[in-house]
Coordinates of N, CA and C in Angstrom, one line a residue:
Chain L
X1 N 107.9 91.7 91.8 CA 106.8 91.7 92.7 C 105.8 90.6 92.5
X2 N 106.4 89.6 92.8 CA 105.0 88.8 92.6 C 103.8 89.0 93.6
X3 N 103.2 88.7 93.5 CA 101.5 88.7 93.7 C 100.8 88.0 94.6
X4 N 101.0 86.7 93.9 CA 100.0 85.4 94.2 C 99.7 84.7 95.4
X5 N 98.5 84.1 95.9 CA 98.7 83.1 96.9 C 98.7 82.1 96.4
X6 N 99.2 80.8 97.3 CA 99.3 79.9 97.0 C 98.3 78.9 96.2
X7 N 97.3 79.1 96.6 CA 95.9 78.5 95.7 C 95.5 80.0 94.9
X8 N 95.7 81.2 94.4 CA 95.4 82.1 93.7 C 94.4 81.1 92.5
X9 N 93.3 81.6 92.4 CA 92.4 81.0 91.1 C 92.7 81.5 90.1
X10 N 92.8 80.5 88.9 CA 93.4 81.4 87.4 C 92.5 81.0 86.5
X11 N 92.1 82.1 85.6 CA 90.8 81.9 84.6 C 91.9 82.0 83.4
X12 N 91.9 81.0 82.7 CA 92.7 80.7 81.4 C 91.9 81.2 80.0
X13 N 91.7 82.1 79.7 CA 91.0 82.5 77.9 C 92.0 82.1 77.2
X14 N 91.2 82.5 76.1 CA 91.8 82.6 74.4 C 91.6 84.2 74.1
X15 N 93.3 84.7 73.3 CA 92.8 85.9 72.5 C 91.8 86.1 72.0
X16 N 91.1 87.6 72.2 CA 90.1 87.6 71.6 C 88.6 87.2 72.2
X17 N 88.4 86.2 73.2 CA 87.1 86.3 73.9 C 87.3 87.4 75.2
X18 N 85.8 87.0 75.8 CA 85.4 88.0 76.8 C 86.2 87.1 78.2
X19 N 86.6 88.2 78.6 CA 86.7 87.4 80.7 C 85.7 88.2 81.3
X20 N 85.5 87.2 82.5 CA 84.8 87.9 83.4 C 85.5 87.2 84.7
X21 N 85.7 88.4 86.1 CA 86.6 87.8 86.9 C 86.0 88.5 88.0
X22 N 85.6 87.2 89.0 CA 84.5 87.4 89.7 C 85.6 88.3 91.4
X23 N 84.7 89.0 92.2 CA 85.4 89.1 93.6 C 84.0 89.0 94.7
X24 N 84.4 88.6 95.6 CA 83.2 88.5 96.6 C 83.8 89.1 98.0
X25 N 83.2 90.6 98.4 CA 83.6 91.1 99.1 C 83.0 90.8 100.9
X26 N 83.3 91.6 101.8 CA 82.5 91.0 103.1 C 82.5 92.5 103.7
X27 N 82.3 93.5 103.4 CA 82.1 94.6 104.5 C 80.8 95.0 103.6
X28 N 79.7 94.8 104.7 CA 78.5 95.5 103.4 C 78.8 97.2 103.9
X29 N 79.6 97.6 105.1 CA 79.4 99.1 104.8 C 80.8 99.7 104.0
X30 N 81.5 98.9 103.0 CA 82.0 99.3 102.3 C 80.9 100.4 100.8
X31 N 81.6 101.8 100.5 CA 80.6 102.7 99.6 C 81.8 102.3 98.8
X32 N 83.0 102.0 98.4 CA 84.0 101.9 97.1 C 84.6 101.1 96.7
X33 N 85.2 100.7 95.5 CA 85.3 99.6 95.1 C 86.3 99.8 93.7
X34 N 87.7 99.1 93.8 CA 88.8 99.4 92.7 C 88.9 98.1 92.4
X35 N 89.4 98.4 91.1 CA 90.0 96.9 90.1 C 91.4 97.5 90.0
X36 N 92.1 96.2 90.3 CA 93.5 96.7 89.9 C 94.3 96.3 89.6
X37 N 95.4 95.9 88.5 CA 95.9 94.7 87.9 C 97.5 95.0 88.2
X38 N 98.0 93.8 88.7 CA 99.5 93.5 88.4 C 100.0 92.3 87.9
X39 N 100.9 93.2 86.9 CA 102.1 92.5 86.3 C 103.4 91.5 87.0
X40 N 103.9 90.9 86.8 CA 105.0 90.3 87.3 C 106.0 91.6 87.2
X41 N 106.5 91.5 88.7 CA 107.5 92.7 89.3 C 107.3 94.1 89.0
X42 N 105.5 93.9 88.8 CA 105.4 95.4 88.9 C 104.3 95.5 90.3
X43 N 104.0 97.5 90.6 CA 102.9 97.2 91.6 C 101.9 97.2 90.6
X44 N 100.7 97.1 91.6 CA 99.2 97.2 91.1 C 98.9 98.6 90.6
X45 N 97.7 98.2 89.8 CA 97.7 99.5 88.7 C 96.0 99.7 88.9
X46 N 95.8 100.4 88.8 CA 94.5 101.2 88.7 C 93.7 100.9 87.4
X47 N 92.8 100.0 87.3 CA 91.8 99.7 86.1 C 90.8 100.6 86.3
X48 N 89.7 100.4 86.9 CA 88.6 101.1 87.0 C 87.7 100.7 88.6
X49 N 87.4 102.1 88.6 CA 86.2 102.2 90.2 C 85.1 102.1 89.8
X50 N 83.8 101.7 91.0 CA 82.8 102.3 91.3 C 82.1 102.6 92.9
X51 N 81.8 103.3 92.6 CA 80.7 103.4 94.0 C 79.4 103.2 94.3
X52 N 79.0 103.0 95.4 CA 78.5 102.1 95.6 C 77.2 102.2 95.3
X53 N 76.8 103.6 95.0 CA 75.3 104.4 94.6 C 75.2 103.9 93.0
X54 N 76.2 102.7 92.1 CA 76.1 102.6 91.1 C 76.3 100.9 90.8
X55 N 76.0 100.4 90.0 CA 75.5 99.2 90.0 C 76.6 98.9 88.3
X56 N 77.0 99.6 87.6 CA 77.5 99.4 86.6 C 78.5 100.4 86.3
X57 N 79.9 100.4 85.7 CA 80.8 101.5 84.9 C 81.2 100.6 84.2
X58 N 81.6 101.6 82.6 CA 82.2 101.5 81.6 C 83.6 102.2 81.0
X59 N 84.4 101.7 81.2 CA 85.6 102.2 80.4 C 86.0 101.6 79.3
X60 N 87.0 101.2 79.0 CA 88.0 101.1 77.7 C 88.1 99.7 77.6
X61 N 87.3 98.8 77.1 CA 87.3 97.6 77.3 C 87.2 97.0 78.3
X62 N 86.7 97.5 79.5 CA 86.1 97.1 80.7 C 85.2 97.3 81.3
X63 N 84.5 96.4 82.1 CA 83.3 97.3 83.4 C 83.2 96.1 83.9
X64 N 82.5 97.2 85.3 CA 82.6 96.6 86.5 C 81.4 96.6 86.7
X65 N 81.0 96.0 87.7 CA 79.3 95.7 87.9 C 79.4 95.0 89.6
X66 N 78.5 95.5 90.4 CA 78.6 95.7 91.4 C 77.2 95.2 91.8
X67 N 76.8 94.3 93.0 CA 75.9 93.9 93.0 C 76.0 94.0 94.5
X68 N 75.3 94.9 95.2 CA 75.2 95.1 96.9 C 74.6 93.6 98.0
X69 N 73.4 93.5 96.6 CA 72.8 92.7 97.7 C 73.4 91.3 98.1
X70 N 74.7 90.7 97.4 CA 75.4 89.8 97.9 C 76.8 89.5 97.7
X71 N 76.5 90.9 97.9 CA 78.5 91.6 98.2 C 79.1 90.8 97.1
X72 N 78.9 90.9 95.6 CA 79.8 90.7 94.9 C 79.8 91.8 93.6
X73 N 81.1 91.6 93.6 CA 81.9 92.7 92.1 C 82.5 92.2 91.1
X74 N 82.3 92.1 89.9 CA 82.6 91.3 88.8 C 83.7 92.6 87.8
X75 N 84.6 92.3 86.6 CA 85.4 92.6 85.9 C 85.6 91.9 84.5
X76 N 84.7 92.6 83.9 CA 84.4 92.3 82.8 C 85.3 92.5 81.9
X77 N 86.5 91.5 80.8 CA 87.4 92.4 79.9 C 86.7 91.7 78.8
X78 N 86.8 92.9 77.5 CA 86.3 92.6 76.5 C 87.5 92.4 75.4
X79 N 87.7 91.6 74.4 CA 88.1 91.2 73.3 C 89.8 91.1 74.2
X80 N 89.8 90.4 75.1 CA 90.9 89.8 76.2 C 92.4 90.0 74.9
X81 N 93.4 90.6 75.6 CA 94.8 90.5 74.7 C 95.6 90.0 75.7
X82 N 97.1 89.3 75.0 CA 98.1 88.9 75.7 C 98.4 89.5 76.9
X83 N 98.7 90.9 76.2 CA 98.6 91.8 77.4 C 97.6 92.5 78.4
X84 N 96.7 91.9 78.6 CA 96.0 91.7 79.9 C 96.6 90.7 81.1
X85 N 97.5 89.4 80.4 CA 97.6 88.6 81.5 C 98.7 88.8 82.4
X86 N 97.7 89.1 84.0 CA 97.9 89.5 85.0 C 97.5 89.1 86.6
X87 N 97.7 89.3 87.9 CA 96.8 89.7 88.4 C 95.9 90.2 88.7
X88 N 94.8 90.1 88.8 CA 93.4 91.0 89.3 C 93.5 91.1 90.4
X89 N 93.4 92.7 91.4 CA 92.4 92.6 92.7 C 91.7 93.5 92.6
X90 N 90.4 92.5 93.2 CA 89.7 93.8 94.1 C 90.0 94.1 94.9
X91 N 89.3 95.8 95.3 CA 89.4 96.2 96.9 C 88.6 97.1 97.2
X92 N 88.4 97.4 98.4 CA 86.9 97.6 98.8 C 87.6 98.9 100.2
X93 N 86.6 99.6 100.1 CA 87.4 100.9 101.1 C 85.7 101.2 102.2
X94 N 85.8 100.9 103.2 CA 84.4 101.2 104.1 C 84.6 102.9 104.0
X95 N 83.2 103.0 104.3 CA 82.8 104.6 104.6 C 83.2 105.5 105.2
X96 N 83.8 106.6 105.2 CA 84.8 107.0 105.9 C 86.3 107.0 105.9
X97 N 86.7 105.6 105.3 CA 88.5 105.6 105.5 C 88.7 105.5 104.7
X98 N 90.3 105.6 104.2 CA 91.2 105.9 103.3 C 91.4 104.7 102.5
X99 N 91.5 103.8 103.8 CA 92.4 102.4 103.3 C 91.5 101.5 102.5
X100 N 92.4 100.8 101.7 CA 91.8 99.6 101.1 C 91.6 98.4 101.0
X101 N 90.9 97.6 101.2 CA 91.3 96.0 101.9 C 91.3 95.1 100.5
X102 N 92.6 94.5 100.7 CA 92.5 93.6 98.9 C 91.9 92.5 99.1
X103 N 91.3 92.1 98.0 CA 91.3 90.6 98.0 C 92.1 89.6 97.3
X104 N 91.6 88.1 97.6 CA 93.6 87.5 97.5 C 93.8 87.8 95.8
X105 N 93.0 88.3 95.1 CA 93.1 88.0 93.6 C 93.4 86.9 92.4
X106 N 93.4 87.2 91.3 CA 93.1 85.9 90.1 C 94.4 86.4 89.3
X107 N 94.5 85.1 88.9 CA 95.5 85.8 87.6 C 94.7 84.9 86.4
X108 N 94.6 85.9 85.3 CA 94.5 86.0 84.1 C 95.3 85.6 83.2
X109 N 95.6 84.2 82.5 CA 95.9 83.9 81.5 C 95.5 83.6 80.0
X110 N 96.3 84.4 79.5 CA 95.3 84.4 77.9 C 96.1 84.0 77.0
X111 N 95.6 83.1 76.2 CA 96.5 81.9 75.8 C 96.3 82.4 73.8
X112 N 97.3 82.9 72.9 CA 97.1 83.3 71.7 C 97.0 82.5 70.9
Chain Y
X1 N 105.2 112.9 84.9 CA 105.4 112.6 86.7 C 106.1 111.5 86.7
X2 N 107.0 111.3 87.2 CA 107.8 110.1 87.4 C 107.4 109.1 88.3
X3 N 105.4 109.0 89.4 CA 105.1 108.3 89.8 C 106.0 108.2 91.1
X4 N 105.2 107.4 91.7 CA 105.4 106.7 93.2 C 107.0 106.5 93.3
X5 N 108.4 106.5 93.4 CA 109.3 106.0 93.8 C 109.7 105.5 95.1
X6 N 110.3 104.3 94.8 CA 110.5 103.4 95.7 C 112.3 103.0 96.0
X7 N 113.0 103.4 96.9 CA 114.4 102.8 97.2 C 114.8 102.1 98.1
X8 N 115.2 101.1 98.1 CA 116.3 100.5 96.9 C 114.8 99.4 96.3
X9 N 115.0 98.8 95.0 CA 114.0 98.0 94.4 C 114.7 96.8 95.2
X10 N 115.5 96.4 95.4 CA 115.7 95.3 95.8 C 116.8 95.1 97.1
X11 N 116.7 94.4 98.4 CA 117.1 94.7 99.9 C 117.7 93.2 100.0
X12 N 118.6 92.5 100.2 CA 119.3 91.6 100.8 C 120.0 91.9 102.0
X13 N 119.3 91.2 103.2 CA 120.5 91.8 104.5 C 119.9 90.2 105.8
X14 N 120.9 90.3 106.2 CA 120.8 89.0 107.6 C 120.0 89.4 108.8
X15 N 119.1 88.8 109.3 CA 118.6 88.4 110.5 C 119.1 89.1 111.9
X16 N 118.7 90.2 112.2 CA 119.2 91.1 113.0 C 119.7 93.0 112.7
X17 N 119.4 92.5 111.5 CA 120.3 94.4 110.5 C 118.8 94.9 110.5
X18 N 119.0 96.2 110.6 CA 118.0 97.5 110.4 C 118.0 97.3 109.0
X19 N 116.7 97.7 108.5 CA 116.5 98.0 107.1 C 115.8 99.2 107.3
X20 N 115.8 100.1 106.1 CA 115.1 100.9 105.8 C 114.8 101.2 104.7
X21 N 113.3 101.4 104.4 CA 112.8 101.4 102.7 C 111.9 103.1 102.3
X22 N 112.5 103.3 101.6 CA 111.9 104.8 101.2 C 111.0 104.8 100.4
X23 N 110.3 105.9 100.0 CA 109.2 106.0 99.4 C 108.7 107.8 99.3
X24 N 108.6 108.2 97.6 CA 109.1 109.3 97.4 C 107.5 109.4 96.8
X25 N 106.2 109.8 97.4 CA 105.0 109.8 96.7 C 105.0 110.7 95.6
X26 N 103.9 110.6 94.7 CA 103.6 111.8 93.8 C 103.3 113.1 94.4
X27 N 104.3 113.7 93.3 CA 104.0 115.6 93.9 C 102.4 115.9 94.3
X28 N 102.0 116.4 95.3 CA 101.0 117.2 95.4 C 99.8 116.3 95.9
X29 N 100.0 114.8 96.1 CA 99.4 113.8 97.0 C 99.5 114.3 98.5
X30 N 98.4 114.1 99.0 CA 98.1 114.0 100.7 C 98.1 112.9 101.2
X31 N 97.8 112.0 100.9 CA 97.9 110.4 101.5 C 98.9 109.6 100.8
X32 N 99.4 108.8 101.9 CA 100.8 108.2 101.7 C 100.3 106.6 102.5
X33 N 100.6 105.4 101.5 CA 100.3 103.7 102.1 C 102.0 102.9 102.2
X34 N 101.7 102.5 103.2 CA 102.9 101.7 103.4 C 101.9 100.0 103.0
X35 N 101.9 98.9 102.0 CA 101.6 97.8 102.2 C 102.9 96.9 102.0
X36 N 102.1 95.4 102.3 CA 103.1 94.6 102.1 C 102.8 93.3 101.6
X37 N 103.2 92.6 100.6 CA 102.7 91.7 99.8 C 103.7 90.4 100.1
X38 N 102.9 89.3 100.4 CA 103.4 87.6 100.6 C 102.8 86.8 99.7
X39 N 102.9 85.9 99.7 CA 102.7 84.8 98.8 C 101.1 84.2 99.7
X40 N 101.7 83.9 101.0 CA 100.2 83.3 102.1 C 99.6 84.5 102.7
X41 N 99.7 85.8 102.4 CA 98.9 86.6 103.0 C 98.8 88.0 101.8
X42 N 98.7 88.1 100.9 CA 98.4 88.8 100.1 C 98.8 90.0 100.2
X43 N 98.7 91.0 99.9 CA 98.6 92.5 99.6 C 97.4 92.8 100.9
X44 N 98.8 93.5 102.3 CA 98.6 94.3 103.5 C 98.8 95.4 103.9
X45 N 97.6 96.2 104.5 CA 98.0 97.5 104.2 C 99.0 97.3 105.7
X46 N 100.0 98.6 105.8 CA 100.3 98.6 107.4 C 100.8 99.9 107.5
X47 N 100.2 100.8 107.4 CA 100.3 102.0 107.8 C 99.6 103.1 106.5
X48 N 98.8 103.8 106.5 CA 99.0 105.4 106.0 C 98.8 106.5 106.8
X49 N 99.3 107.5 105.9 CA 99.4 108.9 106.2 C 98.7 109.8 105.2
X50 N 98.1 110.8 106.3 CA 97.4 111.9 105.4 C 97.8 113.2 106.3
X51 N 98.6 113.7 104.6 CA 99.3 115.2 105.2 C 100.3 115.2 106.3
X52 N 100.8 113.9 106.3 CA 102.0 113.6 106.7 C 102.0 112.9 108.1
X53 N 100.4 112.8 108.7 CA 100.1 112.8 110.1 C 99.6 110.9 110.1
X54 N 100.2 110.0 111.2 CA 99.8 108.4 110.5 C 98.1 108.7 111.4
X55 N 97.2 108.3 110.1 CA 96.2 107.8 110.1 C 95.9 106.7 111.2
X56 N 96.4 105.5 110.4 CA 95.9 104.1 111.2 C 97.0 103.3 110.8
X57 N 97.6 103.0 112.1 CA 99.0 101.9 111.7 C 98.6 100.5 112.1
X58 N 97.7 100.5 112.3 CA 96.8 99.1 113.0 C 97.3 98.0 112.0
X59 N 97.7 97.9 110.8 CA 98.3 97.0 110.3 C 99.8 96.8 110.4
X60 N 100.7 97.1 111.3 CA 102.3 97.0 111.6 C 102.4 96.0 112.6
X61 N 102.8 94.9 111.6 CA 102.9 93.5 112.3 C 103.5 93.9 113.7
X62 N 103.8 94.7 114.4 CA 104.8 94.9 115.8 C 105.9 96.0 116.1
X63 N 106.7 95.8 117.4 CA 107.3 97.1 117.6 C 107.9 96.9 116.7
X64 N 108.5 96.5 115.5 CA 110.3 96.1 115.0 C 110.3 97.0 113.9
X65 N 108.6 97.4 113.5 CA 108.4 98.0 112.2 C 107.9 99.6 112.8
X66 N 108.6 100.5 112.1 CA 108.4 102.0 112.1 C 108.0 102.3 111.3
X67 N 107.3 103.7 111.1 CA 107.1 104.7 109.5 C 107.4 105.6 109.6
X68 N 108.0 106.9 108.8 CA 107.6 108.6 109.3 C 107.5 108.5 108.0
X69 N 107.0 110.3 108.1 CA 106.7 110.7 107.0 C 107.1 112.3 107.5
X70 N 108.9 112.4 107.3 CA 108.7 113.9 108.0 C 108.5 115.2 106.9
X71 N 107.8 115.0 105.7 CA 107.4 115.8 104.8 C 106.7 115.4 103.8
X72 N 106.0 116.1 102.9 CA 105.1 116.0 102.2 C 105.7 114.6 101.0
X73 N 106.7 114.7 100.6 CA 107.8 114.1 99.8 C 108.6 113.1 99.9
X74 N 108.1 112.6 101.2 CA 109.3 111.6 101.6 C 108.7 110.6 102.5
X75 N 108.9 109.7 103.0 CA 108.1 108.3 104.0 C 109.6 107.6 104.1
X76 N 109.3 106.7 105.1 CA 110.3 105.6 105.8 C 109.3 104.6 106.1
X77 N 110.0 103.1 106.1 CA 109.5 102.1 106.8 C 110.7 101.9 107.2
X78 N 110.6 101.3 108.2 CA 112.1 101.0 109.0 C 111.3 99.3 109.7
X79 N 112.5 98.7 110.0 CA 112.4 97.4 110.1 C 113.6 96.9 111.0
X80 N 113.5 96.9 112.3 CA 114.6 96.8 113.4 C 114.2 96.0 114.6
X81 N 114.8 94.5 115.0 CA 115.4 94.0 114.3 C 115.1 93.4 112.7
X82 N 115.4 93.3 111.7 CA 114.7 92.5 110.6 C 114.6 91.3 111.1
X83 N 113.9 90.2 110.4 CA 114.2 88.5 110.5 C 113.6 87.9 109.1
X84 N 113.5 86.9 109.0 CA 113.2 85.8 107.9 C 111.7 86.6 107.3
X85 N 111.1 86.1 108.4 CA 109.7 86.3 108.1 C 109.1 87.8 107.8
X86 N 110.0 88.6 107.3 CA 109.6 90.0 107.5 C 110.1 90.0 105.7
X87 N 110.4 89.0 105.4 CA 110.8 88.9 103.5 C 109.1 89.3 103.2
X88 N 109.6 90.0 102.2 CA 108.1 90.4 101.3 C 108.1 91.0 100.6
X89 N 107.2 91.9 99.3 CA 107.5 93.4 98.2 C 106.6 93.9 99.4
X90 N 107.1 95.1 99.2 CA 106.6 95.8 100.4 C 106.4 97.3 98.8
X91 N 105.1 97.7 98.9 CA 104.7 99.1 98.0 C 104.5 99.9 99.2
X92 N 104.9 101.5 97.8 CA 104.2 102.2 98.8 C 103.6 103.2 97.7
X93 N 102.2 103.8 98.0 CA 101.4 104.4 97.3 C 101.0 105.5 97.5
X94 N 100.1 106.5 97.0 CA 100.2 108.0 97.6 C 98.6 107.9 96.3
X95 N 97.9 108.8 97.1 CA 96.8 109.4 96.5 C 96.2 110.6 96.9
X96 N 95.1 111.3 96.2 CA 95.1 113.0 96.2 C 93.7 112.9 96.9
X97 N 93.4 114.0 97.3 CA 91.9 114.2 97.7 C 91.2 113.7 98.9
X98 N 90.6 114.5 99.3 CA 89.8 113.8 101.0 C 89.6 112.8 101.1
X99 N 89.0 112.1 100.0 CA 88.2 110.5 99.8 C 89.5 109.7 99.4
X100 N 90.8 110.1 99.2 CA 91.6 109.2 99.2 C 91.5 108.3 98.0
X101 N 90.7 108.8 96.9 CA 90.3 107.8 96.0 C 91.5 106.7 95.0
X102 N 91.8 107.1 94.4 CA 92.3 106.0 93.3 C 93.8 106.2 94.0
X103 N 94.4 105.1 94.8 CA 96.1 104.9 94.7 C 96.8 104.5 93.6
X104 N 98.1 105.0 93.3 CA 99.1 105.3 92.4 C 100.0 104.2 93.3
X105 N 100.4 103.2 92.8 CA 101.9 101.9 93.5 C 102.9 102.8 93.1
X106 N 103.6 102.8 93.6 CA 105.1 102.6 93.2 C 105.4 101.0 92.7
X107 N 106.8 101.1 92.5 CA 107.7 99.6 91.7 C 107.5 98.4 93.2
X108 N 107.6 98.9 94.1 CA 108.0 98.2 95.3 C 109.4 97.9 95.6
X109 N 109.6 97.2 97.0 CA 110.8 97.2 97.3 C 110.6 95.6 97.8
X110 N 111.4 94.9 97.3 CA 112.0 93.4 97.5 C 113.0 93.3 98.7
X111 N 112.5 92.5 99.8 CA 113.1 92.6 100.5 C 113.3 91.3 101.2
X112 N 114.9 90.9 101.2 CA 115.1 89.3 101.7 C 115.7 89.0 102.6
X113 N 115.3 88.6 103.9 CA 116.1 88.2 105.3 C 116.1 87.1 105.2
X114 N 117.5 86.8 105.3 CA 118.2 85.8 105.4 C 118.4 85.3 107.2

């Protein structure tokens, strides 16, 4: 399954530091908001949500941070491992519907 | 749970053949995504279903592409005639609850028109 677009942006670390991996969305009446990472020949996987009544979440070496007033959502990984390097997408679900709209996403290389 | 399943993971067929790609959601999910992922146009939704009924097919590039979903357990994409440009991983996802919240992928299905 690959992923990528053709200009996909890639943020290169070192084991061991922080990433931060930016998305900039365009529906301001979007209320939801997923991070979701894929692997080579896998699908997308579920990292962590927020909504929109919330400006920060914390999970398991990640958070997300959510800034309304200029439609951007950031993905914070902490103490970055080999195995993080992946795809990132955001995606953004308007009020009311089901569906999710991705964006083109980053891939993540973390160099040991 | 054995997750989203997807048949066949991988589809080789010529320019004019029917395809058809299954998709087996998680037990006890009400919403069911048909997307489709390119290289120049990223990860597209084109069809879901909730409770088996299609939502919004507003993303089905045209007549050639179908969906059902004639039970809680089971989905189709069908793709007749196929052609070149219809190559892509095509996922399909399933999630619980009114708000439709967090989607579960399946492996996807690789699909190449020759």
């Amino acid at each position: 399954g690959e992923s990528v677009g053709l200009h996909l942006p890639t943020l290169s670390v070192q084991e061991g530091d922080n990433s931060i991996i930016n998305c900039a969305y365009s529906n301001s009446a979007s209320d939801y908001f997923i991070w979701y990472k894929q692997e080579s020949g896998k699908g997308p996987q579920f990292i962590i949500d927020i909504r929109s009544n919330m400006d920060k979440r914390q999970g398991q070496r990640v958070t997300v941070l959510l800034n309304k007033t200029v439609k951007h959502l950031s993905l914070q990984i902490a103490a970055t491992q080999p195995g993080d390097s992946a795809v990132y997408f955001c995606a953004e679900r308007a009020m009311g519907r089901r569906a999710l709209t991705f964006g083109s996403g980053t891939r993540l290389q973390v160099q040991p | 749970d054995a997750g989203v399943i997807q048949s066949p993971r991988h589809e080789v067929t010529e320019m004019g053949q029917e395809v058809t790609l299954r998709c087996k959601p998680i037990s006890g999910h009400n919403s069911l995504f048909w997307y489709r992922q390119t290289m120049m146009r990223g990860l597209e939704l084109l069809i879901y279903f909730n409770n088996n009924v299609p939502i919004d097919d507003s993303g089905m590039p045209e007549d050639r592409f179908s969906a059902k979903m004639p039970n809680a357990s089971f989905s189709t994409l069908k793709i007749q005639p196929s052609e070149p440009r219809d190559s892509a991983v095509y996922f399909c996802a399933s999630s619980l609850g009114r708000e439709g919240k967090e989607q579960f992928f399946g492996p996807g299905t690789r699909l190449t028109v020759l």
